Amino acid sequence: MAAALRGIGLLRARLGLPAAAAATSAALGRAPHRAPALRGGAAAARPSAGRSYGSQAKEEEELRVRYLDDEHKGIVVLGLNRSHAKNALSKNLVKMMSKAVDALKSDKKVRTVIFRSEVPGIFCAGADLKERAKMHSSEVSSFVSRARATINELANLPVPTIAAIDGTALGGGLELALACDIRVAASSAKMGLVETKLAIIPGAGGTQRLPRTIGVSLAKELIFSARVVDGEEAKSIGLISHVVEQNEAGDAAYKRALALAKEFLPQGPVAMRVAKLAINQGMEVDLVTGLAIEEACYAQTIPTKDRIEGLLAFKEKRPPRYKGE
């Protein structure tokens, strides 16, 4: 019972589900509490309209944020861009990631986020050990906490997230990918093309996310041995969802991720958000509590335009035409 109420509390705090929470709390025999106000507003969290993205982004930007248009409208690409340090996680990069994720979580126009590397042959080499060596011990603790919090915020984004791994992902780099809902990696047997390598080094959540992804026994084996696996093996053990043959441009994983993200666009945005929340929260509790969370989430789709349009489309046997939330 207590676990169920905690689960519903998380729903209210993250997506603002007062009606569903009240209904479920009533069913559990408890009085609902007033939902806490969300921090800031959508307008405050959105990047300014005058900011440049994509090819217009400055070369020195360690994180490039692109809002795609036309047939890919609704997809946002976060690109790691620290070529001199193999995309290692520095204080500045973590700060930029935190700021970007904070803006995305309140942006209702965002439908899917793709996390990729803008540097050929590398996804992320983990923490920036050169920078860390110059830190005071108190700074190291603060940095690790900030990095962990940022990765958690990425994992808790209300929209689907995809990691496009076109290169090596080590330690915190793989943990960053593990925080995404779906992982796509490139693999290649061709000479001259970079082979994707993945290895977990505990620090920013790897000891928790890896067992939940591939199972406890196998996670222990990989962590204890610090084994490096390629894309094919990573797929066979369930570490990644898709493995694709690398292309000459070195962006095969990104292209596959983009195709996946495009598949998500026709789906109802409200339904997508509550489905992700129900899955994430349901995996942490018992089945009865999970079903209560699902019921609370489902209640949020009943009065929405998404659901009405979806039902009409099903009745008329045509693709739905969503007009927003």
mmCIF file of C-alpha atoms in Angstrom:
data_model
loop_
_atom_site.group_PDB
_atom_site.id
_atom_site.type_symbol
_atom_site.label_atom_id
_atom_site.label_comp_id
_atom_site.label_asym_id
_atom_site.label_seq_id
_atom_site.Cartn_x
_atom_site.Cartn_y
_atom_site.Cartn_z
ATOM 1 C CA MET A 1 0.000 0.000 0.000
ATOM 2 C CA ALA A 2 2.721 2.441 0.988
ATOM 3 C CA ALA A 3 4.686 1.580 -2.147
ATOM 4 C CA ALA A 4 1.626 2.233 -4.289
ATOM 5 C CA LEU A 5 1.144 5.669 -2.749
ATOM 6 C CA ARG A 6 4.798 6.503 -3.252
ATOM 7 C CA GLY A 7 4.497 5.514 -6.905
ATOM 8 C CA ILE A 8 1.454 7.731 -7.383
ATOM 9 C CA GLY A 9 3.284 10.579 -5.645
ATOM 10 C CA LEU A 10 6.042 10.349 -8.224
ATOM 11 C CA LEU A 11 3.472 10.522 -11.005
ATOM 12 C CA ARG A 12 1.990 13.699 -9.565
ATOM 13 C CA ALA A 13 5.365 15.338 -9.088
ATOM 14 C CA ARG A 14 6.700 14.565 -12.575
ATOM 15 C CA LEU A 15 3.743 14.939 -14.885
ATOM 16 C CA GLY A 16 1.139 16.693 -12.765
ATOM 17 C CA LEU A 17 -1.475 13.968 -12.399
ATOM 18 C CA PRO A 18 -3.840 15.363 -9.767
ATOM 19 C CA ALA A 19 -6.988 13.692 -11.152
ATOM 20 C CA ALA A 20 -5.432 10.274 -11.553
ATOM 21 C CA ALA A 21 -3.690 10.493 -8.194
ATOM 22 C CA ALA A 22 -6.912 11.449 -6.470
ATOM 23 C CA ALA A 23 -8.814 8.577 -8.075
ATOM 24 C CA THR A 24 -6.175 6.024 -7.216
ATOM 25 C CA SER A 25 -5.665 7.345 -3.716
ATOM 26 C CA ALA A 26 -9.413 7.070 -3.168
ATOM 27 C CA ALA A 27 -9.350 3.496 -4.385
ATOM 28 C CA LEU A 28 -6.581 2.768 -1.878
ATOM 29 C CA GLY A 29 -8.585 4.348 0.891
ATOM 30 C CA ARG A 30 -6.388 7.398 1.396
ATOM 31 C CA ALA A 31 -7.092 11.089 0.977
ATOM 32 C CA PRO A 32 -5.182 12.659 -1.907
ATOM 33 C CA HIS A 33 -2.639 15.368 -1.215
ATOM 34 C CA ARG A 34 -2.198 18.561 -3.160
ATOM 35 C CA ALA A 35 0.340 18.107 -5.967
ATOM 36 C CA PRO A 36 3.497 20.196 -5.603
ATOM 37 C CA ALA A 37 3.936 23.042 -8.054
ATOM 38 C CA LEU A 38 6.296 22.308 -10.912
ATOM 39 C CA ARG A 39 9.566 24.224 -10.785
ATOM 40 C CA GLY A 40 9.508 27.033 -13.310
ATOM 41 C CA GLY A 41 7.366 27.111 -16.429
ATOM 42 C CA ALA A 42 7.620 25.897 -19.984
ATOM 43 C CA ALA A 43 8.474 29.345 -21.221
ATOM 44 C CA ALA A 44 11.267 29.722 -18.691
ATOM 45 C CA ALA A 45 12.716 26.302 -19.495
ATOM 46 C CA ARG A 46 12.684 26.635 -23.295
ATOM 47 C CA PRO A 47 15.851 27.885 -24.984
ATOM 48 C CA SER A 48 15.593 31.401 -26.330
ATOM 49 C CA ALA A 49 14.224 31.712 -29.861
ATOM 50 C CA GLY A 50 17.349 33.500 -31.039
ATOM 51 C CA ARG A 51 19.762 30.666 -30.187
ATOM 52 C CA SER A 52 21.523 28.873 -33.041
ATOM 53 C CA TYR A 53 21.453 25.111 -33.486
ATOM 54 C CA GLY A 54 22.930 22.466 -35.759
ATOM 55 C CA SER A 55 25.388 23.672 -38.382
ATOM 56 C CA GLN A 56 25.078 27.206 -37.036
ATOM 57 C CA ALA A 57 26.321 26.183 -33.591
ATOM 58 C CA LYS A 58 29.719 27.552 -32.611
ATOM 59 C CA GLU A 59 32.645 25.193 -33.018
ATOM 60 C CA GLU A 60 33.680 25.587 -29.398
ATOM 61 C CA GLU A 61 30.340 24.373 -28.060
ATOM 62 C CA GLU A 62 30.922 21.120 -26.211
ATOM 63 C CA LEU A 63 27.265 20.162 -26.524
ATOM 64 C CA ARG A 64 25.315 20.914 -29.677
ATOM 65 C CA VAL A 65 21.530 21.045 -29.460
ATOM 66 C CA ARG A 66 19.555 20.727 -32.681
ATOM 67 C CA TYR A 67 15.781 20.959 -33.057
ATOM 68 C CA LEU A 68 14.991 19.135 -36.287
ATOM 69 C CA ASP A 69 12.379 20.373 -38.753
ATOM 70 C CA ASP A 70 10.082 19.158 -41.528
ATOM 71 C CA GLU A 71 9.450 15.391 -41.401
ATOM 72 C CA HIS A 72 11.578 15.139 -38.253
ATOM 73 C CA LYS A 73 9.914 17.994 -36.370
ATOM 74 C CA GLY A 74 9.669 17.144 -32.690
ATOM 75 C CA ILE A 75 13.026 15.327 -32.610
ATOM 76 C CA VAL A 76 15.848 16.985 -30.702
ATOM 77 C CA VAL A 77 19.477 15.892 -31.113
ATOM 78 C CA LEU A 78 22.030 16.395 -28.347
ATOM 79 C CA GLY A 79 25.534 16.059 -29.777
ATOM 80 C CA LEU A 80 28.682 15.641 -27.673
ATOM 81 C CA ASN A 81 31.437 17.776 -29.201
ATOM 82 C CA ARG A 82 34.716 17.594 -27.232
ATOM 83 C CA SER A 83 36.978 16.199 -29.919
ATOM 84 C CA HIS A 84 40.231 17.080 -28.115
ATOM 85 C CA ALA A 85 39.157 15.012 -25.078
ATOM 86 C CA LYS A 86 37.233 12.195 -26.787
ATOM 87 C CA ASN A 87 33.978 13.638 -25.408
ATOM 88 C CA ALA A 88 35.139 13.002 -21.833
ATOM 89 C CA LEU A 89 32.722 14.381 -19.267
ATOM 90 C CA SER A 90 34.144 17.653 -17.943
ATOM 91 C CA LYS A 91 32.562 20.048 -15.471
ATOM 92 C CA ASN A 92 31.556 22.353 -18.305
ATOM 93 C CA LEU A 93 30.087 19.564 -20.444
ATOM 94 C CA VAL A 94 28.079 18.193 -17.536
ATOM 95 C CA LYS A 95 26.825 21.717 -16.815
ATOM 96 C CA MET A 96 25.747 22.135 -20.444
ATOM 97 C CA MET A 97 24.046 18.725 -20.446
ATOM 98 C CA SER A 98 22.181 19.576 -17.260
ATOM 99 C CA LYS A 99 20.974 22.872 -18.712
ATOM 100 C CA ALA A 100 19.848 21.248 -21.962
ATOM 101 C CA VAL A 101 17.989 18.416 -20.228
ATOM 102 C CA ASP A 102 16.320 20.872 -17.849
ATOM 103 C CA ALA A 103 14.980 22.826 -20.833
ATOM 104 C CA LEU A 104 13.811 19.718 -22.686
ATOM 105 C CA LYS A 105 11.814 18.218 -19.841
ATOM 106 C CA SER A 106 9.364 21.135 -19.841
ATOM 107 C CA ASP A 107 9.147 21.567 -23.614
ATOM 108 C CA LYS A 108 5.850 20.078 -24.791
ATOM 109 C CA LYS A 109 6.905 20.288 -28.447
ATOM 110 C CA VAL A 110 9.716 17.775 -27.936
ATOM 111 C CA ARG A 111 8.670 14.259 -28.896
ATOM 112 C CA THR A 112 11.947 12.284 -28.886
ATOM 113 C CA VAL A 113 15.546 13.042 -27.904
ATOM 114 C CA ILE A 114 18.572 11.458 -29.612
ATOM 115 C CA PHE A 115 21.903 11.517 -27.797
ATOM 116 C CA ARG A 116 24.880 11.155 -30.145
ATOM 117 C CA SER A 117 28.498 12.159 -30.699
ATOM 118 C CA GLU A 118 29.618 14.826 -33.136
ATOM 119 C CA VAL A 119 33.163 13.419 -32.974
ATOM 120 C CA PRO A 120 33.914 10.543 -35.391
ATOM 121 C CA GLY A 121 34.877 7.221 -33.795
ATOM 122 C CA ILE A 122 34.012 8.032 -30.180
ATOM 123 C CA PHE A 123 30.761 8.257 -28.247
ATOM 124 C CA CYS A 124 32.156 9.174 -24.834
ATOM 125 C CA ALA A 125 35.342 8.131 -23.049
ATOM 126 C CA GLY A 126 33.849 8.611 -19.583
ATOM 127 C CA ALA A 127 34.979 11.160 -17.014
ATOM 128 C CA ASP A 128 37.713 13.644 -17.873
ATOM 129 C CA LEU A 129 40.470 12.192 -15.687
ATOM 130 C CA LYS A 130 42.956 14.934 -16.586
ATOM 131 C CA GLU A 131 40.572 17.561 -15.293
ATOM 132 C CA ARG A 132 39.734 15.431 -12.260
ATOM 133 C CA ALA A 133 43.420 15.074 -11.332
ATOM 134 C CA LYS A 134 43.560 18.852 -10.846
ATOM 135 C CA MET A 135 40.476 18.948 -8.610
ATOM 136 C CA HIS A 136 40.462 19.100 -4.841
ATOM 137 C CA SER A 137 38.899 16.028 -3.206
ATOM 138 C CA SER A 138 35.819 18.057 -2.288
ATOM 139 C CA GLU A 139 35.444 19.121 -5.924
ATOM 140 C CA VAL A 140 35.594 15.502 -7.104
ATOM 141 C CA SER A 141 32.705 14.524 -4.848
ATOM 142 C CA SER A 142 30.666 17.482 -6.037
ATOM 143 C CA PHE A 143 31.416 16.728 -9.691
ATOM 144 C CA VAL A 144 30.455 13.050 -9.388
ATOM 145 C CA SER A 145 27.190 14.017 -7.686
ATOM 146 C CA ARG A 146 26.434 16.568 -10.404
ATOM 147 C CA ALA A 147 27.202 14.063 -13.177
ATOM 148 C CA ARG A 148 25.039 11.400 -11.529
ATOM 149 C CA ALA A 149 22.174 13.852 -11.087
ATOM 150 C CA THR A 150 22.422 14.934 -14.732
ATOM 151 C CA ILE A 151 22.345 11.343 -15.976
ATOM 152 C CA ASN A 152 19.339 10.692 -13.737
ATOM 153 C CA GLU A 153 17.579 13.711 -15.214
ATOM 154 C CA LEU A 154 18.266 12.351 -18.690
ATOM 155 C CA ALA A 155 16.787 9.003 -17.667
ATOM 156 C CA ASN A 156 13.715 10.774 -16.295
ATOM 157 C CA LEU A 157 12.958 12.879 -19.368
ATOM 158 C CA PRO A 158 9.243 12.362 -20.077
ATOM 159 C CA VAL A 159 9.817 11.574 -23.771
ATOM 160 C CA PRO A 160 11.585 8.626 -25.450
ATOM 161 C CA THR A 161 15.373 8.911 -25.554
ATOM 162 C CA ILE A 162 17.728 7.090 -27.919
ATOM 163 C CA ALA A 163 21.509 6.753 -27.626
ATOM 164 C CA ALA A 164 23.210 6.554 -31.022
ATOM 165 C CA ILE A 165 26.577 4.931 -30.323
ATOM 166 C CA ASP A 166 28.831 5.416 -33.348
ATOM 167 C CA GLY A 167 32.068 4.675 -31.539
ATOM 168 C CA THR A 168 33.548 3.745 -28.190
ATOM 169 C CA ALA A 169 31.543 4.256 -24.997
ATOM 170 C CA LEU A 170 33.497 3.706 -21.786
ATOM 171 C CA GLY A 171 32.627 4.125 -18.117
ATOM 172 C CA GLY A 172 30.437 7.186 -17.711
ATOM 173 C CA GLY A 173 29.930 7.228 -21.476
ATOM 174 C CA LEU A 174 28.199 3.863 -21.386
ATOM 175 C CA GLU A 175 26.324 4.848 -18.245
ATOM 176 C CA LEU A 176 25.072 7.872 -20.184
ATOM 177 C CA ALA A 177 23.820 5.524 -22.904
ATOM 178 C CA LEU A 178 22.244 3.223 -20.294
ATOM 179 C CA ALA A 179 20.173 6.172 -19.069
ATOM 180 C CA CYS A 180 18.506 6.335 -22.488
ATOM 181 C CA ASP A 181 15.439 4.228 -23.263
ATOM 182 C CA ILE A 182 16.892 2.673 -26.408
ATOM 183 C CA ARG A 183 20.488 2.128 -27.495
ATOM 184 C CA VAL A 184 21.678 1.709 -31.075
ATOM 185 C CA ALA A 185 25.300 0.816 -31.841
ATOM 186 C CA ALA A 186 27.296 0.520 -35.031
ATOM 187 C CA SER A 187 29.539 -2.443 -35.722
ATOM 188 C CA SER A 188 31.856 -3.194 -38.606
ATOM 189 C CA ALA A 189 34.211 -5.867 -39.872
ATOM 190 C CA LYS A 190 35.496 -3.596 -42.633
ATOM 191 C CA MET A 191 39.033 -2.281 -42.468
ATOM 192 C CA GLY A 192 39.251 1.436 -41.814
ATOM 193 C CA LEU A 193 35.875 1.740 -40.120
ATOM 194 C CA VAL A 194 35.770 2.285 -36.363
ATOM 195 C CA GLU A 195 34.402 -0.631 -34.363
ATOM 196 C CA THR A 196 32.106 0.303 -31.495
ATOM 197 C CA LYS A 197 33.438 -0.801 -28.111
ATOM 198 C CA LEU A 198 31.561 -0.648 -24.831
ATOM 199 C CA ALA A 199 32.761 -1.079 -21.250
ATOM 200 C CA ILE A 200 31.212 -0.269 -17.887
ATOM 201 C CA ILE A 201 33.240 1.333 -15.104
ATOM 202 C CA PRO A 202 31.089 1.997 -12.009
ATOM 203 C CA GLY A 203 30.676 5.596 -10.922
ATOM 204 C CA ALA A 204 27.580 7.322 -12.246
ATOM 205 C CA GLY A 205 25.014 4.568 -11.851
ATOM 206 C CA GLY A 206 26.494 1.662 -13.787
ATOM 207 C CA THR A 207 26.174 -0.797 -10.895
ATOM 208 C CA GLN A 208 22.442 -0.080 -10.814
ATOM 209 C CA ARG A 209 21.408 0.423 -14.436
ATOM 210 C CA LEU A 210 23.467 -2.392 -15.958
ATOM 211 C CA PRO A 211 21.913 -5.210 -13.843
ATOM 212 C CA ARG A 212 18.465 -3.835 -14.585
ATOM 213 C CA THR A 213 19.289 -3.979 -18.292
ATOM 214 C CA ILE A 214 21.115 -7.297 -18.753
ATOM 215 C CA GLY A 215 20.554 -9.150 -15.474
ATOM 216 C CA VAL A 216 22.477 -9.332 -12.210
ATOM 217 C CA SER A 217 24.856 -12.224 -12.929
ATOM 218 C CA LEU A 218 26.035 -10.994 -16.314
ATOM 219 C CA ALA A 219 26.331 -7.411 -15.058
ATOM 220 C CA LYS A 220 28.615 -8.594 -12.247
ATOM 221 C CA GLU A 221 30.733 -10.507 -14.743
ATOM 222 C CA LEU A 222 31.221 -7.470 -16.968
ATOM 223 C CA ILE A 223 31.914 -5.115 -14.070
ATOM 224 C CA PHE A 224 34.279 -7.481 -12.229
ATOM 225 C CA SER A 225 36.274 -8.156 -15.397
ATOM 226 C CA ALA A 226 36.074 -4.650 -16.930
ATOM 227 C CA ARG A 227 35.485 -6.497 -20.185
ATOM 228 C CA VAL A 228 35.125 -4.523 -23.400
ATOM 229 C CA VAL A 229 32.404 -5.801 -25.740
ATOM 230 C CA ASP A 230 31.700 -4.958 -29.365
ATOM 231 C CA GLY A 231 28.361 -4.060 -30.891
ATOM 232 C CA GLU A 232 27.429 -7.617 -31.834
ATOM 233 C CA GLU A 233 28.105 -9.020 -28.361
ATOM 234 C CA ALA A 234 26.374 -6.049 -26.750
ATOM 235 C CA LYS A 235 23.279 -6.861 -28.809
ATOM 236 C CA SER A 236 23.411 -10.561 -27.901
ATOM 237 C CA ILE A 237 23.408 -9.836 -24.163
ATOM 238 C CA GLY A 238 20.697 -7.171 -24.363
ATOM 239 C CA LEU A 239 22.955 -4.217 -23.630
ATOM 240 C CA ILE A 240 21.813 -2.477 -26.804
ATOM 241 C CA SER A 241 18.563 -2.740 -28.767
ATOM 242 C CA HIS A 242 19.906 -2.525 -32.325
ATOM 243 C CA VAL A 243 23.250 -3.060 -34.009
ATOM 244 C CA VAL A 244 23.847 -1.772 -37.525
ATOM 245 C CA GLU A 245 26.708 -2.007 -40.006
ATOM 246 C CA GLN A 246 28.835 1.113 -39.845
ATOM 247 C CA ASN A 247 28.931 3.274 -42.974
ATOM 248 C CA GLU A 248 31.700 5.343 -44.548
ATOM 249 C CA ALA A 249 30.399 8.513 -42.906
ATOM 250 C CA GLY A 250 30.573 6.885 -39.468
ATOM 251 C CA ASP A 251 26.996 7.789 -38.523
ATOM 252 C CA ALA A 252 25.089 4.538 -39.108
ATOM 253 C CA ALA A 253 23.859 4.321 -35.511
ATOM 254 C CA TYR A 254 22.618 7.903 -35.654
ATOM 255 C CA LYS A 255 20.719 7.240 -38.884
ATOM 256 C CA ARG A 256 19.080 4.168 -37.362
ATOM 257 C CA ALA A 257 18.207 6.172 -34.254
ATOM 258 C CA LEU A 258 16.679 8.887 -36.426
ATOM 259 C CA ALA A 259 14.557 6.299 -38.241
ATOM 260 C CA LEU A 260 13.350 4.941 -34.890
ATOM 261 C CA ALA A 261 12.547 8.418 -33.617
ATOM 262 C CA LYS A 262 10.547 9.081 -36.773
ATOM 263 C CA GLU A 263 8.440 5.997 -36.016
ATOM 264 C CA PHE A 264 7.495 7.552 -32.683
ATOM 265 C CA LEU A 265 6.300 10.875 -34.109
ATOM 266 C CA PRO A 266 2.790 9.770 -35.220
ATOM 267 C CA GLN A 267 1.974 8.523 -31.719
ATOM 268 C CA GLY A 268 0.030 10.629 -29.242
ATOM 269 C CA PRO A 269 2.413 12.771 -27.147
ATOM 270 C CA VAL A 270 0.397 12.433 -23.933
ATOM 271 C CA ALA A 271 0.159 8.674 -24.318
ATOM 272 C CA MET A 272 3.898 8.413 -24.986
ATOM 273 C CA ARG A 273 4.796 10.407 -21.889
ATOM 274 C CA VAL A 274 2.560 8.515 -19.502
ATOM 275 C CA ALA A 275 3.529 5.157 -21.019
ATOM 276 C CA LYS A 276 7.204 5.854 -20.356
ATOM 277 C CA LEU A 277 6.462 6.986 -16.818
ATOM 278 C CA ALA A 278 4.308 3.929 -16.136
ATOM 279 C CA ILE A 279 7.032 1.585 -17.386
ATOM 280 C CA ASN A 280 9.858 3.306 -15.513
ATOM 281 C CA GLN A 281 7.999 3.506 -12.212
ATOM 282 C CA GLY A 282 6.354 0.117 -12.600
ATOM 283 C CA MET A 283 9.713 -1.641 -12.948
ATOM 284 C CA GLU A 284 10.708 -0.445 -9.478
ATOM 285 C CA VAL A 285 7.686 -1.786 -7.582
ATOM 286 C CA ASP A 286 5.587 -4.925 -7.209
ATOM 287 C CA LEU A 287 2.974 -5.843 -9.837
ATOM 288 C CA VAL A 288 -0.048 -4.611 -7.840
ATOM 289 C CA THR A 289 1.559 -1.204 -7.336
ATOM 290 C CA GLY A 290 2.654 -1.148 -10.962
ATOM 291 C CA LEU A 291 -0.904 -1.750 -12.134
ATOM 292 C CA ALA A 292 -2.096 1.113 -9.910
ATOM 293 C CA ILE A 293 0.504 3.373 -11.502
ATOM 294 C CA GLU A 294 -0.605 2.239 -14.967
ATOM 295 C CA GLU A 295 -4.239 3.000 -14.091
ATOM 296 C CA ALA A 296 -3.294 6.489 -12.917
ATOM 297 C CA CYS A 297 -1.358 7.103 -16.111
ATOM 298 C CA TYR A 298 -4.090 5.725 -18.352
ATOM 299 C CA ALA A 299 -6.633 8.052 -16.720
ATOM 300 C CA GLN A 300 -4.654 10.987 -18.076
ATOM 301 C CA THR A 301 -5.229 9.913 -21.688
ATOM 302 C CA ILE A 302 -9.012 9.637 -21.478
ATOM 303 C CA PRO A 303 -9.981 13.316 -21.978
ATOM 304 C CA THR A 304 -7.147 14.215 -24.345
ATOM 305 C CA LYS A 305 -7.388 15.093 -28.021
ATOM 306 C CA ASP A 306 -4.804 12.372 -28.613
ATOM 307 C CA ARG A 307 -7.123 9.620 -27.459
ATOM 308 C CA ILE A 308 -10.176 11.006 -29.267
ATOM 309 C CA GLU A 309 -8.220 11.304 -32.515
ATOM 310 C CA GLY A 310 -6.753 7.844 -32.026
ATOM 311 C CA LEU A 311 -10.181 6.278 -31.540
ATOM 312 C CA LEU A 312 -11.563 8.036 -34.618
ATOM 313 C CA ALA A 313 -8.606 6.886 -36.677
ATOM 314 C CA PHE A 314 -9.073 3.301 -35.492
ATOM 315 C CA LYS A 315 -12.765 3.417 -36.356
ATOM 316 C CA GLU A 316 -12.072 4.861 -39.815
ATOM 317 C CA LYS A 317 -9.016 2.617 -40.373
ATOM 318 C CA ARG A 318 -6.700 5.503 -41.169
ATOM 319 C CA PRO A 319 -3.466 6.897 -39.670
ATOM 320 C CA PRO A 320 -4.159 9.331 -36.805
ATOM 321 C CA ARG A 321 -3.657 13.063 -37.360
ATOM 322 C CA TYR A 322 -2.587 14.506 -34.038
ATOM 323 C CA LYS A 323 -2.937 18.235 -33.555
ATOM 324 C CA GLY A 324 -0.994 18.512 -30.320
ATOM 325 C CA GLU A 325 -1.854 18.106 -26.683
#
